[in-house]
Short mmCIF file of C-alpha atoms in Angstrom, two decimals:
data_model
loop_
_atom_site.label_atom_id
_atom_site.label_comp_id
_atom_site.label_asym_id
_atom_site.label_seq_id
_atom_site.Cartn_x
_atom_site.Cartn_y
_atom_site.Cartn_z
CA MET R 1 -16.26 3.52 -30.41
CA LEU R 2 -14.23 0.42 -29.57
CA THR R 3 -15.85 -2.94 -28.85
CA ALA R 4 -14.06 -5.61 -26.82
CA ASP R 5 -14.85 -8.75 -24.83
CA PHE R 6 -12.99 -7.45 -21.79
CA LEU R 7 -11.76 -4.06 -20.60
CA VAL R 8 -8.71 -3.45 -18.41
CA GLU R 9 -8.83 0.05 -16.93
CA ALA R 10 -5.19 1.05 -16.50
CA ARG R 11 -5.24 4.83 -17.02
CA GLY R 12 -3.96 5.50 -13.52
CA ARG R 13 -5.28 8.56 -11.73
CA GLN R 14 -6.81 9.75 -15.01
CA ALA R 15 -9.37 6.93 -14.99
CA PRO R 16 -12.99 7.95 -14.26
CA LEU R 17 -14.01 7.21 -10.67
CA ALA R 18 -17.20 5.64 -9.36
CA THR R 19 -19.48 7.46 -6.93
CA ASP R 20 -18.57 5.01 -4.14
CA ARG R 21 -14.88 5.94 -4.19
CA LEU R 22 -12.97 6.64 -0.97
CA ARG R 23 -10.71 9.70 -0.90
CA GLY R 24 -8.20 10.87 1.64
CA PRO R 25 -7.32 14.53 2.30
CA GLU R 26 -6.97 16.39 -1.00
CA THR R 27 -3.24 16.58 -1.68
CA VAL R 28 -1.01 17.92 -4.46
CA SER R 29 2.70 17.34 -5.08
CA LEU R 30 4.76 19.94 -6.96
CA LEU R 31 7.94 18.47 -8.46
CA ASN R 32 10.64 20.95 -9.49
CA VAL R 33 13.49 19.85 -11.77
CA TRP R 34 16.63 21.77 -12.73
CA GLN R 35 20.26 21.25 -13.71
CA GLY R 36 22.89 22.09 -11.13
CA SER R 37 26.62 21.47 -10.89
CA PRO R 38 27.90 17.86 -10.79
CA GLY R 39 28.84 16.58 -7.35
CA ALA R 40 28.29 13.90 -4.76
CA PRO R 41 24.71 12.55 -4.79
CA ALA R 42 22.52 13.33 -1.79
CA SER R 43 18.88 13.30 -0.72
CA ALA R 44 16.79 14.57 2.19
CA VAL R 45 13.26 15.00 3.49
CA GLU R 46 11.96 17.81 5.69
CA SER R 47 8.63 18.66 7.26
CA LEU R 48 7.03 22.06 6.72
CA GLU R 49 4.28 23.80 8.62
CA ASP R 50 1.81 23.05 5.83
CA GLY R 51 3.36 20.01 4.14
CA TRP R 52 6.62 18.18 3.54
CA ALA R 53 9.40 18.29 0.97
CA TRP R 54 11.63 15.66 -0.61
CA MET R 55 14.82 16.63 -2.40
CA ALA R 56 17.65 14.90 -4.23
CA ARG R 57 20.82 15.79 -6.11
CA LEU R 58 22.31 13.31 -8.59
CA GLU R 59 25.99 12.93 -9.40
CA ASP R 60 25.53 14.49 -12.86
CA GLY R 61 24.00 17.62 -11.34
CA ARG R 62 20.34 16.90 -11.96
CA CYS R 63 18.31 18.28 -9.05
CA TYR R 64 14.85 17.38 -7.82
CA TRP R 65 12.74 19.07 -5.15
CA GLN R 66 9.14 18.11 -4.48
CA VAL R 67 6.74 19.65 -1.99
CA THR R 68 3.50 17.94 -0.96
CA GLN R 69 0.71 20.13 0.46
CA ASP R 70 -3.05 20.55 0.72
CA ALA R 71 -4.61 21.11 -2.70
CA ALA R 72 -6.59 24.11 -1.45
CA GLY R 73 -4.80 27.43 -1.23
CA LEU R 74 -2.11 26.83 -3.85
CA PRO R 75 -1.53 29.58 -6.43
CA GLY R 76 -2.56 29.17 -10.05
CA LYS R 77 -0.36 27.42 -12.59
CA ALA R 78 1.44 30.63 -13.59
CA GLY R 79 2.50 31.29 -10.01
CA LEU R 80 3.70 27.83 -9.02
CA ALA R 81 7.37 28.25 -9.96
CA ALA R 82 7.75 31.45 -7.92
CA TYR R 83 5.81 29.91 -5.03
CA CYS R 84 8.19 26.95 -4.93
CA VAL R 85 11.25 29.21 -5.07
CA ALA R 86 9.93 31.10 -2.04
CA LEU R 87 9.56 27.84 -0.11
CA ARG R 88 13.06 26.71 -1.03
CA GLY R 89 14.45 30.08 0.00
CA ARG R 90 13.22 29.52 3.56
CA SER R 91 14.83 26.08 3.88
CA ALA R 92 18.24 25.62 5.48
CA LEU R 93 18.26 22.05 4.16
CA VAL R 94 17.83 23.28 0.58
CA ALA R 95 20.75 25.70 1.07
CA GLU R 96 22.89 22.81 2.33
CA LEU R 97 21.97 20.38 -0.45
CA PHE R 98 21.84 22.62 -3.55
CA ASP R 99 23.75 25.52 -5.07
CA GLY R 100 22.32 28.89 -6.11
CA GLN R 101 20.31 27.33 -8.95
CA ALA R 102 17.77 26.25 -6.33
CA LEU R 103 16.64 29.87 -5.96
CA ILE R 104 15.87 30.30 -9.66
CA PRO R 105 12.35 29.35 -10.88
CA ALA R 106 12.42 25.83 -12.34
CA GLN R 107 10.18 23.56 -14.35
CA VAL R 108 7.21 22.48 -12.19
CA HIS R 109 5.15 19.30 -12.56
CA ALA R 110 1.94 19.35 -10.51
CA ARG R 111 0.32 16.00 -9.69
CA SER R 112 -2.47 14.87 -7.42
CA SER R 113 -1.21 12.87 -4.44
CA THR R 114 -4.61 12.26 -2.87
CA ALA R 115 -5.09 8.71 -1.61
CA ILE R 116 -7.97 7.20 -3.60
CA LEU R 117 -9.73 3.84 -3.54
CA ALA R 118 -11.83 3.61 -6.70
CA GLY R 119 -14.74 1.73 -5.10
CA GLU R 120 -15.85 -1.21 -7.22
CA CYS R 121 -12.70 -2.45 -8.96
CA VAL R 122 -13.92 -5.44 -10.98
CA GLY R 123 -17.04 -6.49 -12.86
CA GLN R 124 -18.14 -9.29 -15.16
CA ASP R 125 -16.18 -7.99 -18.15
CA TRP R 126 -13.89 -5.28 -16.77
CA ILE R 127 -11.21 -4.75 -14.13
CA ARG R 128 -9.28 -1.84 -12.64
CA VAL R 129 -5.54 -2.22 -12.03
CA GLY R 130 -2.74 -0.02 -10.70
CA ASP R 131 -3.57 3.57 -9.80
CA ALA R 132 -6.91 3.20 -11.57
CA ALA R 133 -7.92 0.86 -8.72
CA MET R 134 -6.13 2.58 -5.84
CA ALA R 135 -3.56 5.34 -5.46
CA VAL R 136 -1.73 6.17 -2.25
CA ASP R 137 -0.20 9.20 -0.57
CA PRO R 138 3.53 9.32 -1.52
CA LEU R 139 4.50 9.23 2.17
CA SER R 140 2.58 6.00 2.78
CA GLY R 141 4.59 3.56 0.73
CA ASN R 142 5.84 2.38 -2.62
CA GLY R 143 3.26 3.25 -5.25
CA ILE R 144 5.07 1.10 -7.81
CA PHE R 145 4.66 -1.92 -5.52
CA GLN R 146 0.91 -1.46 -5.13
CA SER R 147 0.45 -0.89 -8.87
CA LEU R 148 2.37 -4.04 -9.75
CA SER R 149 0.58 -6.02 -7.04
CA SER R 150 -2.87 -5.44 -8.50
CA ALA R 151 -1.60 -5.75 -12.08
CA LEU R 152 0.07 -9.12 -11.42
CA GLN R 153 -3.07 -10.66 -9.95
CA ALA R 154 -5.27 -9.29 -12.76
CA PRO R 155 -4.42 -11.97 -15.41
CA VAL R 156 -5.53 -14.74 -13.04
CA VAL R 157 -8.76 -12.90 -12.25
CA ILE R 158 -9.45 -12.21 -15.93
CA ASN R 159 -8.64 -15.81 -16.86
CA THR R 160 -11.14 -17.04 -14.29
CA LEU R 161 -13.88 -14.61 -15.37
CA LEU R 162 -13.52 -15.67 -19.01
CA ARG R 163 -12.88 -19.41 -18.63
CA ARG R 164 -14.71 -20.29 -15.40
CA PRO R 165 -17.87 -18.17 -15.27
CA GLU R 166 -19.16 -20.33 -12.41
CA ARG R 167 -16.32 -18.87 -10.31
CA ALA R 168 -16.96 -15.27 -11.36
CA GLU R 169 -18.09 -14.14 -7.92
CA LEU R 170 -15.01 -15.73 -6.33
CA ALA R 171 -12.74 -13.98 -8.83
CA ARG R 172 -14.35 -10.60 -8.22
CA GLN R 173 -14.17 -11.09 -4.47
CA PHE R 174 -10.50 -12.06 -4.70
CA HIS R 175 -9.50 -8.90 -6.60
CA GLN R 176 -11.72 -6.49 -4.68
CA GLN R 177 -10.66 -7.68 -1.24
CA ARG R 178 -6.98 -7.54 -2.03
CA VAL R 179 -7.16 -4.07 -3.53
CA GLU R 180 -9.08 -2.80 -0.50
CA GLN R 181 -6.76 -4.43 2.04
CA LEU R 182 -3.66 -3.15 0.27
CA PHE R 183 -5.12 0.36 0.16
CA LEU R 184 -5.94 0.35 3.88
CA ARG R 185 -2.51 -1.03 4.72
CA PHE R 186 -0.74 1.76 2.84
CA ALA R 187 -3.15 4.39 4.19
CA ARG R 188 -2.41 3.31 7.77
CA ILE R 189 1.33 3.26 7.09
CA GLY R 190 1.03 6.86 5.89
CA ARG R 191 -1.07 7.82 8.92
CA ASP R 192 1.58 6.42 11.26
CA PHE R 193 4.38 8.25 9.42
CA TYR R 194 2.48 11.54 9.68
CA ALA R 195 1.86 10.87 13.38
CA GLN R 196 5.62 10.65 14.01
CA GLU R 197 5.96 14.38 13.30
CA GLN R 198 5.15 15.58 16.80
CA SER R 199 6.46 19.11 16.26
CA ARG R 200 3.58 19.79 13.84
CA VAL R 201 0.74 18.58 16.05
CA GLY R 202 -2.26 20.86 15.64
CA GLN R 203 -1.28 22.15 12.20
CA PRO R 204 -4.21 21.55 9.79
CA PHE R 205 -2.17 19.71 7.13
CA TRP R 206 -0.74 17.28 9.66
CA SER R 207 -3.87 16.86 11.78
CA ARG R 208 -5.96 15.81 8.78
CA ARG R 209 -3.51 13.06 7.91
CA GLN R 210 -2.60 11.87 11.40
CA GLY R 211 -6.13 10.52 11.89
CA TRP R 212 -6.96 9.19 8.42
CA PRO R 213 -8.28 6.67 7.37
CA ASP R 214 -9.14 5.38 10.86
CA ALA R 215 -7.69 4.63 14.29
CA HIS R 216 -7.12 0.90 13.71
CA PRO R 217 -3.52 -0.17 14.36
CA LEU R 218 -1.44 -1.25 11.38
CA HIS R 219 -0.63 -4.55 13.09
CA GLN R 220 -3.04 -6.39 15.36
CA ALA R 221 -1.87 -8.21 18.48
CA ALA R 222 -1.65 -11.99 18.13
CA ASP R 223 -4.59 -13.90 19.62
CA TRP R 224 -4.71 -17.68 19.19
CA GLN R 225 -8.34 -17.76 20.32
CA ALA R 226 -9.28 -15.46 17.44
CA VAL R 227 -7.59 -17.65 14.80
CA ARG R 228 -10.22 -19.34 12.65
CA VAL R 229 -10.56 -21.47 9.53
CA GLU R 230 -12.74 -20.15 6.69
CA ARG R 231 -13.27 -20.81 3.00
CA ARG R 232 -11.84 -17.97 0.92
CA PRO R 233 -10.77 -17.36 -2.69
CA VAL R 234 -7.18 -18.41 -3.48
CA LEU R 235 -4.96 -18.75 -6.55
CA ARG R 236 -4.68 -22.34 -7.77
CA ASP R 237 -3.24 -23.49 -11.12
CA GLY R 238 -3.63 -20.10 -12.78
CA LEU R 239 -7.25 -19.61 -11.71
CA VAL R 240 -9.13 -18.28 -8.71
CA ASP R 241 -10.49 -21.16 -6.66
CA GLU R 242 -11.87 -21.63 -3.15
CA ALA R 243 -10.02 -23.30 -0.29
CA GLU R 244 -9.85 -23.40 3.48
CA VAL R 245 -7.48 -20.75 4.83
CA VAL R 246 -6.49 -19.60 8.30
CA VAL R 247 -7.73 -16.10 9.15
CA THR R 248 -5.75 -14.23 11.81
CA ALA R 249 -5.90 -10.76 13.34
CA ASP R 250 -2.99 -9.61 11.17
CA GLN R 251 -3.97 -11.59 8.04
CA PRO R 252 -7.70 -10.90 7.54
CA LEU R 253 -7.66 -12.36 4.01
CA GLY R 254 -6.30 -15.64 5.32
CA VAL R 255 -3.16 -17.74 4.91
CA TRP R 256 -3.41 -20.86 2.76
CA HIS R 257 0.12 -22.34 2.61
CA LEU R 258 3.37 -21.90 4.49
CA GLN R 259 6.46 -23.63 3.05
CA GLY R 260 4.10 -25.84 1.03
CA VAL R 261 2.08 -26.84 4.11
CA GLU R 262 -1.67 -26.17 4.17
CA LEU R 263 -2.28 -24.45 7.49
CA ALA R 264 -6.02 -25.07 7.88
CA PRO R 265 -5.62 -28.82 8.62
CA VAL R 266 -2.83 -28.02 11.09
CA VAL R 267 -5.03 -25.57 13.01
CA ARG R 268 -8.01 -27.94 12.94
CA GLN R 269 -5.97 -30.79 14.43
CA ILE R 270 -4.49 -28.63 17.19
CA ARG R 271 -7.93 -27.25 18.03
CA SER R 272 -9.25 -30.82 18.27
CA GLY R 273 -6.73 -31.52 21.04
CA ARG R 274 -4.09 -33.46 19.15
CA PRO R 275 -0.55 -32.79 20.48
CA VAL R 276 1.32 -30.22 18.43
CA GLU R 277 4.37 -32.45 17.94
CA ALA R 278 2.14 -35.20 16.60
CA VAL R 279 0.54 -32.76 14.16
CA LEU R 280 3.95 -31.60 12.92
CA SER R 281 5.70 -34.96 12.98
CA GLY R 282 5.10 -35.75 9.32
CA LEU R 283 6.66 -32.52 8.06
CA ALA R 284 10.21 -32.03 6.85
CA GLY R 285 12.64 -30.23 9.16
CA GLU R 286 12.41 -26.76 7.60
CA GLN R 287 8.64 -27.06 7.27
CA GLN R 288 8.36 -28.00 10.95
CA ARG R 289 10.45 -25.01 12.00
CA SER R 290 8.45 -22.60 9.84
CA VAL R 291 5.04 -23.85 10.99
CA ARG R 292 6.15 -23.97 14.62
CA ARG R 293 7.37 -20.38 14.40
CA TRP R 294 4.13 -19.31 12.71
CA LEU R 295 2.01 -20.95 15.43
CA ARG R 296 4.02 -19.18 18.10
CA GLU R 297 3.53 -15.85 16.29
CA GLN R 298 -0.25 -16.43 16.38
CA GLY R 299 -0.16 -16.62 20.16
CA LEU R 300 -0.18 -20.40 20.70
CA ALA R 301 1.46 -20.68 24.14
CA TRP R 302 2.27 -24.41 23.98
CA PHE R 303 5.85 -23.77 22.89
CA GLU R 304 6.67 -21.39 25.72
CA THR R 305 5.17 -23.81 28.26
CA ARG R 306 7.15 -26.69 26.76
CA ARG R 307 10.45 -24.80 27.05
CA ARG R 308 9.88 -24.05 30.72
#
């Protein structure tokens, strides 16, 4: 048994999951790898009745073909190579991209592609990062980005938990909220990608993913009246601290700075009735332009009225 002051859970999808985890439709990806003839590199994606396939051919002849399908109904390990060959044999795109090697059983790597949010991702003396905290469907976005995102914020959270125990709740809130929001963002991106495949509407594989995780739009419409100032956890000087941020429909975690300008005081002054130009007058030129553009994007109509 190992004893440590702090544990970082970074075992990816192999990490044990809590009972409060959130899982998307059970999904498996089967990656096939073989050596073909050298040639011009190429890649493609195609939808199937019960899944989708990605394929690529490198200049040196290395070939990759991966199919993503429901976990249920797949053959056992011994039958996977033949199963994949049969799928490739029915694809005109495979015939166009690869040579005859594509119809010979190849090495198969089976991996879970189920979208998973681990549930509680941080405690007093432990934290989950990368795929151990959340893992996404390969169609929904860049898994490397989400893994690095949670890993890069982890040192600040750990530093706060160890050095500023009075801010422990803030630090846990900071990490948990960002993991959850990133997960939902990627899940909704995936949902919208699946929904674009209109020729597969009604097929079980596609139907399950075209409505998950929810029906909320990826981007909310701007509404200046809904913009509000709240105190939220932020990163300050290498630690998690609390500050006033501006919460918007599209930024539920809040925005603290823009081009070095704290936005909460700007919003407060405008809401109090002070003219916008007076509020922005003390800012440098580029800062003024950035904040003005941001205010317009939040639905503040003053600028449009002024132009007319």
